[in-house]
XYZ file of C-alpha atoms in Angstrom:
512
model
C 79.666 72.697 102.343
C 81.546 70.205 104.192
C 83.860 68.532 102.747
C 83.363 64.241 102.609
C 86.448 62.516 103.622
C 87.005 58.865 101.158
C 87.903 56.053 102.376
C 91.393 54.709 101.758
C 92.264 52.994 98.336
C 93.148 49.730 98.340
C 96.471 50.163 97.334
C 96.645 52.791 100.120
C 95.423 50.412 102.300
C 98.066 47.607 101.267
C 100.669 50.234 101.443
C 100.101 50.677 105.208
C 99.934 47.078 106.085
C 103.391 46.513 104.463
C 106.837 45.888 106.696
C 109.897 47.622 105.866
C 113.358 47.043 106.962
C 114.868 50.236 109.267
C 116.895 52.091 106.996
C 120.370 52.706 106.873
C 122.451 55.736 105.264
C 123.429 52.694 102.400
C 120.125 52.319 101.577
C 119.004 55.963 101.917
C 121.091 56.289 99.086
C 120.835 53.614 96.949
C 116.481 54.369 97.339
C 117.780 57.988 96.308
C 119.792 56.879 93.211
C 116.992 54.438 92.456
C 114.480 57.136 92.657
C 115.933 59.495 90.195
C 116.626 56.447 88.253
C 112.713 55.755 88.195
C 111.601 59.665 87.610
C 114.205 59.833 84.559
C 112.739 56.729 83.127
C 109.103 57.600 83.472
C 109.814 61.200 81.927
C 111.784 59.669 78.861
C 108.555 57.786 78.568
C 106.381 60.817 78.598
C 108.360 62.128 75.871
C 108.559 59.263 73.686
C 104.416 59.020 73.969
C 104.611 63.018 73.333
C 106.790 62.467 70.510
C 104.579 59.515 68.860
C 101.207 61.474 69.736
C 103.041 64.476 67.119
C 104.324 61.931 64.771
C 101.763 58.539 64.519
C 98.867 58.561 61.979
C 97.453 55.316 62.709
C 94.205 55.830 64.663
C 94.680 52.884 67.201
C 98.294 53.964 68.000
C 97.842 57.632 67.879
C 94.595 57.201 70.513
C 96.982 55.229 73.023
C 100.208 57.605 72.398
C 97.794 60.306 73.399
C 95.944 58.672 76.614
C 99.951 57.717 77.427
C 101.162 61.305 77.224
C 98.101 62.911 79.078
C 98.019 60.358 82.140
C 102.124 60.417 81.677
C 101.743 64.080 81.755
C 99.913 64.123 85.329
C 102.316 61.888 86.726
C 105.487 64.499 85.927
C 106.597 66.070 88.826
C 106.693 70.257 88.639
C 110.336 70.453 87.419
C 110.057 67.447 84.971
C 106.653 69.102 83.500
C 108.409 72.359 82.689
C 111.501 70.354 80.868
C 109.151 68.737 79.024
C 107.206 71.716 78.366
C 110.956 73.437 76.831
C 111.563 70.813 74.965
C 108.282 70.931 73.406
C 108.363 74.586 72.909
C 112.138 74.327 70.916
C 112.499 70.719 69.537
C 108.938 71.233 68.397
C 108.913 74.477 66.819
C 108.798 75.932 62.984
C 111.243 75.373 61.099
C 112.719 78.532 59.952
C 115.417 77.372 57.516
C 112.610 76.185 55.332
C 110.725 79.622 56.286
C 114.058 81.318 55.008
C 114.359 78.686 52.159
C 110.607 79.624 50.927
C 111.144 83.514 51.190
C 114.021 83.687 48.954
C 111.820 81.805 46.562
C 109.031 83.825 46.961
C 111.301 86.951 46.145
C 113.081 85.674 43.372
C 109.596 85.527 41.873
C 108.775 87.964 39.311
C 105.501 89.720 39.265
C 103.518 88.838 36.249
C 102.211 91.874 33.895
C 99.124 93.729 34.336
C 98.143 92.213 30.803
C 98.357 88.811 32.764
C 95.480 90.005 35.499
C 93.310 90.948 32.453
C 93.727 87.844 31.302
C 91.862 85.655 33.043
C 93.867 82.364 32.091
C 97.007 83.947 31.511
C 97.207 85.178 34.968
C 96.040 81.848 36.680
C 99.365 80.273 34.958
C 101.074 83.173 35.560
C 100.337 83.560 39.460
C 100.498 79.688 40.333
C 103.951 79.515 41.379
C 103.045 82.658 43.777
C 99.872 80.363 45.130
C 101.984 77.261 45.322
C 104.656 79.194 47.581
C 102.203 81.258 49.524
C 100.565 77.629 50.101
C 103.762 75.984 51.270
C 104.150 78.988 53.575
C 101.291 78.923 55.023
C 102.187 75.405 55.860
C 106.001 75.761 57.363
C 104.511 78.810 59.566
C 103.023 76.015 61.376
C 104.932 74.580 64.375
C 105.236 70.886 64.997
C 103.168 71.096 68.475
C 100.371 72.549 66.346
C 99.439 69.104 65.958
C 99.518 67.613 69.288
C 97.197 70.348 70.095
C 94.529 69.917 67.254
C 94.713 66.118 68.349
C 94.474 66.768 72.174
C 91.593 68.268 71.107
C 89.391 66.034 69.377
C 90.503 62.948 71.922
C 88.401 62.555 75.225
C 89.479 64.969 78.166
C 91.757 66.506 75.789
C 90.536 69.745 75.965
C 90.643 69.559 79.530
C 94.145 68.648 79.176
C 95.291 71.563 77.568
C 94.002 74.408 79.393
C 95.641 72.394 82.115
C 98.679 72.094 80.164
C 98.127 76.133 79.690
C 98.329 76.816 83.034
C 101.464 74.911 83.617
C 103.272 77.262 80.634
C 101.928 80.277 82.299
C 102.962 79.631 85.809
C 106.734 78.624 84.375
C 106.466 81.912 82.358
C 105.913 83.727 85.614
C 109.084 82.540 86.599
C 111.130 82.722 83.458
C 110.184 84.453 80.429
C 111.561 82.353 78.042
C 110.673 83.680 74.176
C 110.224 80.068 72.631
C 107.624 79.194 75.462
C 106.129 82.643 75.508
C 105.173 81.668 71.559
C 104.083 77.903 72.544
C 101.678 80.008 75.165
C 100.571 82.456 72.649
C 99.918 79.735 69.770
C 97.820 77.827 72.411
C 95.728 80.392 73.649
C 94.619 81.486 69.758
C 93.449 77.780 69.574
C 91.716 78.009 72.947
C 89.686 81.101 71.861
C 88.589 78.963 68.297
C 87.520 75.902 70.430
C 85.882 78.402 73.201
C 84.181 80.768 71.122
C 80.675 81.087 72.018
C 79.261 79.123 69.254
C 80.511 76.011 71.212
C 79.317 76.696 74.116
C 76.393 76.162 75.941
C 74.916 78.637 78.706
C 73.179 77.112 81.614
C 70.924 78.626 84.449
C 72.299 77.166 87.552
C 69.872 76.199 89.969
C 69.568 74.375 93.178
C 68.197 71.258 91.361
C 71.754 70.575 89.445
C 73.534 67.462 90.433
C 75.341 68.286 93.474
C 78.671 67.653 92.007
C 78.216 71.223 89.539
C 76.647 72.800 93.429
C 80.402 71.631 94.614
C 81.922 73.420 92.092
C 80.281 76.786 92.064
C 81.282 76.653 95.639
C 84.950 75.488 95.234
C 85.414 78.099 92.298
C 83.506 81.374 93.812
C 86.407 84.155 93.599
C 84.848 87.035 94.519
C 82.553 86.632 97.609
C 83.219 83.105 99.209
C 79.939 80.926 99.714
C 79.714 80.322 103.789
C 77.532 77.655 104.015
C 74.625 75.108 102.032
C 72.190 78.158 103.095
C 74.396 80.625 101.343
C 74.267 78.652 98.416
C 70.999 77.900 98.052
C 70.162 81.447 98.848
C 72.041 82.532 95.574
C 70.250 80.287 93.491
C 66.477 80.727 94.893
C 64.044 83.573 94.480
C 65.355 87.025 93.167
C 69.113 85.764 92.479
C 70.588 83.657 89.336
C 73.400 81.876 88.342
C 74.617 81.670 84.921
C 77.450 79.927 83.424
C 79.157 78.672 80.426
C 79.794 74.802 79.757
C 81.777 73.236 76.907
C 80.425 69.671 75.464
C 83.892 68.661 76.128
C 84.220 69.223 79.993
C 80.850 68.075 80.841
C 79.040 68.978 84.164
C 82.060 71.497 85.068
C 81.219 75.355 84.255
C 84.073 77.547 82.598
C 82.895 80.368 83.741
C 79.782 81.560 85.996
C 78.344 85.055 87.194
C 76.313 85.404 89.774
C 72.797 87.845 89.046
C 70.573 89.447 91.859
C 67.363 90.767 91.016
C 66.407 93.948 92.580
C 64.600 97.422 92.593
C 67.238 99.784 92.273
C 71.660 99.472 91.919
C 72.872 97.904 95.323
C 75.212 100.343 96.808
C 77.003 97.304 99.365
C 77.378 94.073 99.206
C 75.145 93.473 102.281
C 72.067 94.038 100.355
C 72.484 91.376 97.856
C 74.198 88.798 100.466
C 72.897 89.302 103.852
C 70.425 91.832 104.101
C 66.367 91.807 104.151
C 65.356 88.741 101.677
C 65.165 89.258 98.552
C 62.011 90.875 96.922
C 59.603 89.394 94.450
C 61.053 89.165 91.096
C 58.144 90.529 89.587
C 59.241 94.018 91.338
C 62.452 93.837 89.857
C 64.113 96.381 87.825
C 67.473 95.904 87.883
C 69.603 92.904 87.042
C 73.045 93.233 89.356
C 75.904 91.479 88.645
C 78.036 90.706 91.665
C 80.391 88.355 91.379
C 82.074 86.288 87.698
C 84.321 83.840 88.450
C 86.830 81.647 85.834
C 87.159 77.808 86.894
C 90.030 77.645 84.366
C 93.403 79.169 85.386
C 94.598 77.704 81.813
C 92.092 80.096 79.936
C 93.367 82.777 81.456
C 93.133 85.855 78.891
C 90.560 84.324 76.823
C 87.312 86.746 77.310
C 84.725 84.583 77.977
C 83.347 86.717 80.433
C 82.404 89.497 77.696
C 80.613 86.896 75.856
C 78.882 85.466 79.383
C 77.326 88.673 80.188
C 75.972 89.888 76.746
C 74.208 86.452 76.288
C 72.622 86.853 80.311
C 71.816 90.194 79.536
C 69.803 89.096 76.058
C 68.708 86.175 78.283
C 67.050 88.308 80.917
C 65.756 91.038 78.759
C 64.175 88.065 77.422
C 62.588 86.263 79.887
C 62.114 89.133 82.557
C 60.547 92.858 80.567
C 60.296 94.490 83.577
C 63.897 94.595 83.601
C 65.356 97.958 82.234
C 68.889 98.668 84.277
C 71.979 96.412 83.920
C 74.672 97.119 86.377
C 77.466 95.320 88.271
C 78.240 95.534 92.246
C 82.038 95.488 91.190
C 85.493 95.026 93.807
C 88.513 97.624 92.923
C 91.334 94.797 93.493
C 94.220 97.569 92.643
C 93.112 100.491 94.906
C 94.633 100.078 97.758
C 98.193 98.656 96.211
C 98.558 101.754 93.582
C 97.364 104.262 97.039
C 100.053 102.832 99.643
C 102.621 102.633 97.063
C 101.899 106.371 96.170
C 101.766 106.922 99.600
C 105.052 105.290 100.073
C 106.675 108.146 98.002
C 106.530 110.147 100.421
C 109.478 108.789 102.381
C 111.781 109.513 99.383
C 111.195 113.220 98.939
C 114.206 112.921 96.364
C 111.387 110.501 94.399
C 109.748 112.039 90.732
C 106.472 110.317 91.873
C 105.961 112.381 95.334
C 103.282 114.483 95.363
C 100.496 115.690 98.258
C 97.178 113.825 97.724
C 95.650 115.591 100.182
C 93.927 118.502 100.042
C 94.373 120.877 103.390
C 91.313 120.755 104.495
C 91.242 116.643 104.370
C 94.891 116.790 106.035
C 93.402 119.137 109.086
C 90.238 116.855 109.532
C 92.622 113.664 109.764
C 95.149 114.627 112.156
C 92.024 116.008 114.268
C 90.214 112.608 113.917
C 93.668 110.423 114.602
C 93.724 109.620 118.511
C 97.799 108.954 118.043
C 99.816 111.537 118.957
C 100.132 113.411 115.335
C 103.219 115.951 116.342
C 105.574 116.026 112.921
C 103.512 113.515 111.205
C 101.425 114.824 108.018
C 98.289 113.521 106.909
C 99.848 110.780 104.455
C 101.751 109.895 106.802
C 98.962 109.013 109.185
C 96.718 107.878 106.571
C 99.297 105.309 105.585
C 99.621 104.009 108.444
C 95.979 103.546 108.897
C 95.500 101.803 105.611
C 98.581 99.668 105.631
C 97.622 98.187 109.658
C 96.812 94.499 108.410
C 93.983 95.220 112.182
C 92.005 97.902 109.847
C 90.712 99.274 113.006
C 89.718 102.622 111.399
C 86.956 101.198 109.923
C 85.282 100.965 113.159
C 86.276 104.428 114.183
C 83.528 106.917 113.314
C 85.982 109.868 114.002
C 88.336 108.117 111.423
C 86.307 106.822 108.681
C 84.676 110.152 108.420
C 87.956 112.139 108.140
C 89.101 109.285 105.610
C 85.838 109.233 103.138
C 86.792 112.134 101.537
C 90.116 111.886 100.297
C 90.154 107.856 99.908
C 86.562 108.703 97.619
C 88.358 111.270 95.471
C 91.362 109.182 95.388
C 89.905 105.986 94.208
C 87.690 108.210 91.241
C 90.831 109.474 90.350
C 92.299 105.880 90.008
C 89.767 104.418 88.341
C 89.115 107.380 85.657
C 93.144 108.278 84.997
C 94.971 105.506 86.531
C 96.088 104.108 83.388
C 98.399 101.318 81.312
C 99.144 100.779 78.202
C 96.306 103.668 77.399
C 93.775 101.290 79.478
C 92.405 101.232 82.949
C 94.836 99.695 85.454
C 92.289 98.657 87.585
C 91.853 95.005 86.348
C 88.301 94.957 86.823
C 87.746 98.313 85.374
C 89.190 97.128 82.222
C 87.169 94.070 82.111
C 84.373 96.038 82.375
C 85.110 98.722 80.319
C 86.301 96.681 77.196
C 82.918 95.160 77.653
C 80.920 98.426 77.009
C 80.184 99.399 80.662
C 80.610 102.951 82.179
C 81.349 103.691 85.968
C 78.180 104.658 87.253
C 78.673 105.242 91.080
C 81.436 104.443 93.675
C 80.182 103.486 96.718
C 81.945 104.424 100.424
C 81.533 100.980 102.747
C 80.652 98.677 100.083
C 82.173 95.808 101.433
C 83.599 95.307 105.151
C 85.349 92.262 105.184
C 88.495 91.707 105.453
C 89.070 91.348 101.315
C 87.711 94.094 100.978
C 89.055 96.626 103.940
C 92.561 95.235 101.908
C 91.667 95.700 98.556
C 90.178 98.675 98.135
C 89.149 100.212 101.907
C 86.016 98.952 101.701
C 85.101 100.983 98.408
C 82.723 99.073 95.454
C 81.799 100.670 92.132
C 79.009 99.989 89.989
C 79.558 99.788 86.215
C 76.621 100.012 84.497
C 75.453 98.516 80.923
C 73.272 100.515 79.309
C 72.252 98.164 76.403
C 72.024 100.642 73.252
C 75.336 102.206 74.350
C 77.232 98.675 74.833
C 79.044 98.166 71.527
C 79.705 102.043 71.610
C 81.226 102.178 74.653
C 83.411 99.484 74.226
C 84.681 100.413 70.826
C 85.688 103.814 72.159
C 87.430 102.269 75.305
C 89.311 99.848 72.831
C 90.470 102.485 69.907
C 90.965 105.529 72.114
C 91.109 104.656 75.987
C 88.321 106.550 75.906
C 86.456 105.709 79.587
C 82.730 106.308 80.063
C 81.690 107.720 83.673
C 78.706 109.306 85.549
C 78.700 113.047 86.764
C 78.532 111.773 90.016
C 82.025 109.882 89.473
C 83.564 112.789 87.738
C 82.406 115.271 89.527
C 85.630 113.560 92.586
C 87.693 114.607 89.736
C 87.021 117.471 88.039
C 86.813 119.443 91.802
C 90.278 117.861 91.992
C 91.307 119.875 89.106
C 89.708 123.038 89.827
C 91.360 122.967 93.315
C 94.904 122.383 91.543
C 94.168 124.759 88.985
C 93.237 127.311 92.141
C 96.424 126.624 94.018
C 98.601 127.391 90.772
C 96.777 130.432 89.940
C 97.272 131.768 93.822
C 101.261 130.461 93.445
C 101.637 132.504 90.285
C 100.009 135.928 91.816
């Protein structure tokens, strides 16, 4: 979709018809001193309008302190927005003296008598100084910025705002992880998910009637499998395919989230038969509902799960509207394969290292170092099969010899990564865990799923399906999120469990 190019503003336009004296190295620095003068000024004046938005009641003058501190906000530049962004965090916070203040109260209290709780108006005169404390806790738990955000809120854009605001905290936090802005991040994001849960929220079906400015933005958002061209798009939203996505009242005609749905007769093994293959069939064929790309607009809701809630309510949609659909799957990218492989395979140059080990069984080694055209004299088969998979040219895809010798072991590999790869007790595959807190289970991996370049990178071309099987949803995704517990195929685990009874082999064979 091209891009149209707007025609100058005119204060752009006056700006280039203006005349301005040659500079000297006087007046470089007096413009520098006047700058800094201008940028301290205007954030002073964001502050003040942050400070008023927190502190005004009047309606009139608490609507303009808050249209002052948003468009102030904008006009911040990077380093101003994260002092700002401090100072709201600490000058803004609880106020634990009276926290400390309250407690000591609250202790000094003395428990009425169990007569009292038997007593139904005994004990309500007995417990009210416990409720009156408890109540004033509740209360002083609170941080100051608490209210800018419920205010932000309910004004016009506001909600916009803050996930903007959001993703400001979290790319500072990247670079420092300071505690009082961690908690400004974490008590925004609980407010988020209230404002975001799926009760306000409405779910659209895309289609290629929309206003062209929503078309624009499933284009400029699509994260997973970049939309070429108008034909792409409108292939994606015609016969056999859907779009889906959630919209909040309060950031109209912009989608929070979408996922992408292609109807077909069986699981898609590659991502050329739902993009670029054979057309799609008639819908009326269909039996399975693939999911093959969900993509997040908002980089200031990250960690808020609207995707979970997105594909249960397509799911119920389709089920719905379309009985002849039975399987729900997904046509899913392994983003972490190929960075947890290489960096295992990097061990291997540090043989002092606790993490070396062989991945390769000695049969895959001997079929590599026959398939590898370089001379192979002292090099092992991680060796070459790092260097293969780091080369940024990925020219063993297009080797027969190669990509035969390297289906094997990169297969087994990326089972074993996806079924014991772990952190934190869950999957450390990102997308994995999406899917599997979800109440999916890895139904297939597939060998050449995707041949671009993305995906040669990520994950050597590999794609897994997840599949939802609808009675076994809630299940799934309770054992996942209590035990770690992950849900596969016997065709996935099947990579694995030969793994094991080959290492179980060797060790038997070392110990006779």
């Amino acid at each position: 979709m091209r891009t149209r190019m707007r025609p100058l503003s005119p204060a752009t336009s006056r700006i280039n018809q203006m005349q301005f004296p040659p500079l000297d190295s006087n007046n470089n620095v007096s413009l520098a001193q006047d700058a800094s003068t201008s940028l301290h000024r205007d954030f002073e004046k964001v502050h003040e309008s942050m400070h008023a938005a927190i502190s005004m009641n009047k309606t009139e003058i608490l609507d303009a302190a808050l249209d002052d501190f948003s468009e102030g906000y904008f006009g911040l530049s990077i380093e101003n927005r994260r002092i700002l962004l401090l100072k709201l965090a600490r000058e803004y916070d609880l106020s634990r003296n009276q926290v400390r203040e309250l407690m000591k109260q609250y202790l000094a209290l003395e428990l009425p008598s169990d007569n009292a709780e038997e007593n139904a108006h005994e004990g309500e005169g007995s417990f009210s100084a416990f409720y009156r404390i408890e109540r004033n806790l509740r209360q002083s738990l609170k941080p100051m910025y608490e209210i800018l955000f419920e205010r932000l809120n309910t004004h016009p854009g506001g909600l916009r705002f803050l996930s903007t605001m959001r993703a400001d905290i979290l790319s500072f936090l990247a670079e420092e992880n300071i505690a009082s802005v961690r908690a400004l991040d974490s008590y925004l994001k609980e407010k988020l998910i209230t404002w975001l849960s799926p009760a306000n929220l409405q779910l659209l079906n895309i289609t290629w009637d929309d206003p062209a400015s929503l078309l624009e933005k499933i284009v400029a958002y699509e994260a997973v499998h970049p939309i070429s061209n108008l034909l792409d798009l409108k292939r994606r939203l015609g016969v056999g395919r859907r779009c889906f996505g959630y919209l909040h009242p309060a950031i109209p005609g912009e989608p929070l989230i979408f996922i992408e749905v292609a109807l077909m007769k069986n699981v898609a093994q590659t991502i050329q038969e739902v993009l670029w293959d054979d057309p799609p069939i008639g819908e009326h064929e269909a039996t399975t509902a693939l999911f093959y790309s969900i993509s997040s607009t908002q980089p200031g809701l990250s960690g808020i799960n609207l995707g979970k809630f997105l594909i249960k309510r397509v799911i119920d949609v389709v089920r719905r509207d379309m009985p002849g659909i039975s399987t729900f799957a997904t046509l899913s990218p392994i983003p972490g394969y190929m960075q947890w492989l290489l960096s295992k395979l990097g061990s291997i140059e540090r043989s002092d290292s606790p993490f070396s080990e062989n991945l390769m069984k000695p049969e895959e080694e001997t079929s590599l170092l026959d398939a590898a055209e370089e001379s192979t004299t002292g090099k092992t088969g991680m060796e070459i099969m790092r260097n293969l998979l780091s080369s940024p040219s990925h020219q063993w895809a297009n080797s027969e010899k190669l990509s035969v010798a390297l289906k094997t072991p990169l297969m087994r590999l990326c089972a074993r990564y996806l079924l014991h790869e772990k952190k934190r007790g869950k999957a450390l595959d990102s997308v994995g865990n999406f899917h599997l807190q979800n109440g999916a289970m890895i139904g297939r991996i597939n060998w050449m799923a995707d041949r671009s370049e993305k995906g040669l990178k990520q994950s050597a071309g590999i794609m897994v399906n997840y599949i939802y099987k609808v009675e076994h949803i809630e299940e799934n995704a309770q054992s996942y999120f209590s035990k770690g517990r992950i849900q596969a195929s016997e065709e996935v685990k099947i990579y694995v469990d030969e793994a094991q009874a080959s290492l179980q082999e060797e060790t038997k064979g070392l110990e006779d």
